[in-house]
Amino acid sequence: MEPIAPFQFRKPATVAELSAILADEPGARLLGGGTDLLPNLRRGIEKPPTVVDITAVDEMQAIRRLDDGSLRIGAAVTLAEVAEHPDLRAAWPVVAKGAGEVAGPTHRLMGTVGGNLCLDTRCVYYNQSEWWRTANDYCLKKDGEMCHVAPKSKKCFAAYSGDLAPAALVAGATVDVAGPHAPRTVPLADIFQEDGIDYLVLAPGEFVVALNLPAPPPGLVADYAKVRVRGSIDFPLAGVAVALARDGDTLADLRIALTGTNSQPLAVTGLDAFAGKAPDEDTLAAVERLVAKQMQPMRSTFTPQTYRRQVALRLTRRLIGDLFGD
């Protein structure tokens, strides 16, 4: 670990103040619980001129149930609060579970909703000390010219590994975004793209203010599961969220989202084709093929990509079976 480079520290009280700081100070980084940012500062991966603490911004604090039954979760709300909140556990237990699966208890007490949604992508060649990265001539994501995962590619394959996003994606979540332009609300999936470096599709100075969850549709059930090396702390090697509704003995709705396999949380597309089908062996095999085509695990962890691929497919199959059986 390196000594942290000097920076200016700011602590705004409103979204307007936060927007003004980001507009005036390009390169500033947001700080919630610091569980993602601080290790990068200690490794010398990031050296921002300004760090902006969001934990005093009123509009980013609370979990609120709205009149239409939807829930608004401020970006500065901790993951521990999400995991234990009674309204969330009742309406969207999959989101509460996703938050409760992040790292360990102390991380969840500090880590925030916005921080986990916007979690930096990870790679075994990137999340290392300065001397380690120097010895490997750095990498495409930071200070180098080559992706060590795919040396012939000009694209970074660092993996997204947040637990909250896949659970929120199958819930049909949106996010409130603020910044230099007018505030906007967009589908959660629309703030990500398949690029290990520029994985967030946000304009300069934009930031997530809140996560919005709609009222749950009648009959929809959902769950999240992941595999990691150390169950008490590690990021997911692969994580899967599934939501479904049934119409008698057939699927009426099927939603699947993955983490740890791509440079963005992957909301699987094309699942409408399974509406009206029973989740028998043929259907489950077809779902697996569809998921396999869209996931892209690479050598970004110490665990082989083939293993992570099989884990994701088996978790998908198991969750569909368990949820449909309920």
Short mmCIF file of N, CA and C in Angstrom, two decimals, residues 11 28 49 65 69 86 89 116 153 171 174 187 195 216 218 240 254 310:
data_model
loop_
_atom_site.label_atom_id
_atom_site.label_comp_id
_atom_site.label_asym_id
_atom_site.label_seq_id
_atom_site.Cartn_x
_atom_site.Cartn_y
_atom_site.Cartn_z
N LYS A 11 -17.59 18.49 1.83
CA LYS A 11 -18.74 17.77 2.39
C LYS A 11 -20.00 18.62 2.21
N ALA A 28 -12.88 15.29 -9.37
CA ALA A 28 -13.28 15.00 -7.99
C ALA A 28 -13.92 13.61 -7.93
N PRO A 49 -7.88 15.08 -7.15
CA PRO A 49 -7.54 16.35 -6.50
C PRO A 49 -8.50 16.69 -5.36
N ARG A 65 -41.14 4.97 1.21
CA ARG A 65 -42.20 4.34 0.44
C ARG A 65 -43.12 5.44 -0.08
N GLY A 69 -46.72 2.85 -3.96
CA GLY A 69 -46.15 1.58 -3.53
C GLY A 69 -44.70 1.38 -3.91
N PRO A 86 -37.54 -3.10 6.76
CA PRO A 86 -38.75 -3.93 6.67
C PRO A 86 -39.55 -3.74 5.40
N ARG A 89 -37.64 -5.61 2.63
CA ARG A 89 -37.71 -7.06 2.82
C ARG A 89 -39.09 -7.60 2.46
N ASN A 116 -22.09 0.89 -4.27
CA ASN A 116 -22.13 -0.47 -4.78
C ASN A 116 -22.67 -0.51 -6.20
N SER A 153 -6.41 -7.31 -27.73
CA SER A 153 -7.59 -6.44 -27.76
C SER A 153 -7.22 -5.03 -27.29
N ALA A 171 -35.73 -6.35 -10.56
CA ALA A 171 -36.87 -5.64 -9.95
C ALA A 171 -37.40 -4.53 -10.86
N THR A 174 -35.08 1.90 -11.51
CA THR A 174 -34.58 3.10 -12.20
C THR A 174 -33.68 3.85 -11.22
N PRO A 187 -33.74 4.04 -16.61
CA PRO A 187 -33.60 2.64 -16.18
C PRO A 187 -32.19 2.36 -15.68
N ASP A 195 -17.73 -2.01 -21.05
CA ASP A 195 -16.38 -1.44 -21.19
C ASP A 195 -15.77 -1.38 -19.80
N PRO A 216 -43.97 -4.12 -6.47
CA PRO A 216 -43.79 -5.45 -7.08
C PRO A 216 -45.06 -5.93 -7.78
N PRO A 218 -47.96 -8.41 -8.98
CA PRO A 218 -48.53 -9.58 -8.32
C PRO A 218 -47.95 -10.87 -8.89
N VAL A 240 -26.02 -14.33 -9.69
CA VAL A 240 -27.20 -14.36 -10.56
C VAL A 240 -28.43 -13.96 -9.78
N LEU A 254 -40.05 -13.86 -17.02
CA LEU A 254 -38.74 -14.34 -16.60
C LEU A 254 -37.72 -13.22 -16.79
N GLN A 310 -19.63 -21.78 -15.82
CA GLN A 310 -20.46 -22.89 -15.37
C GLN A 310 -21.21 -22.55 -14.09
#
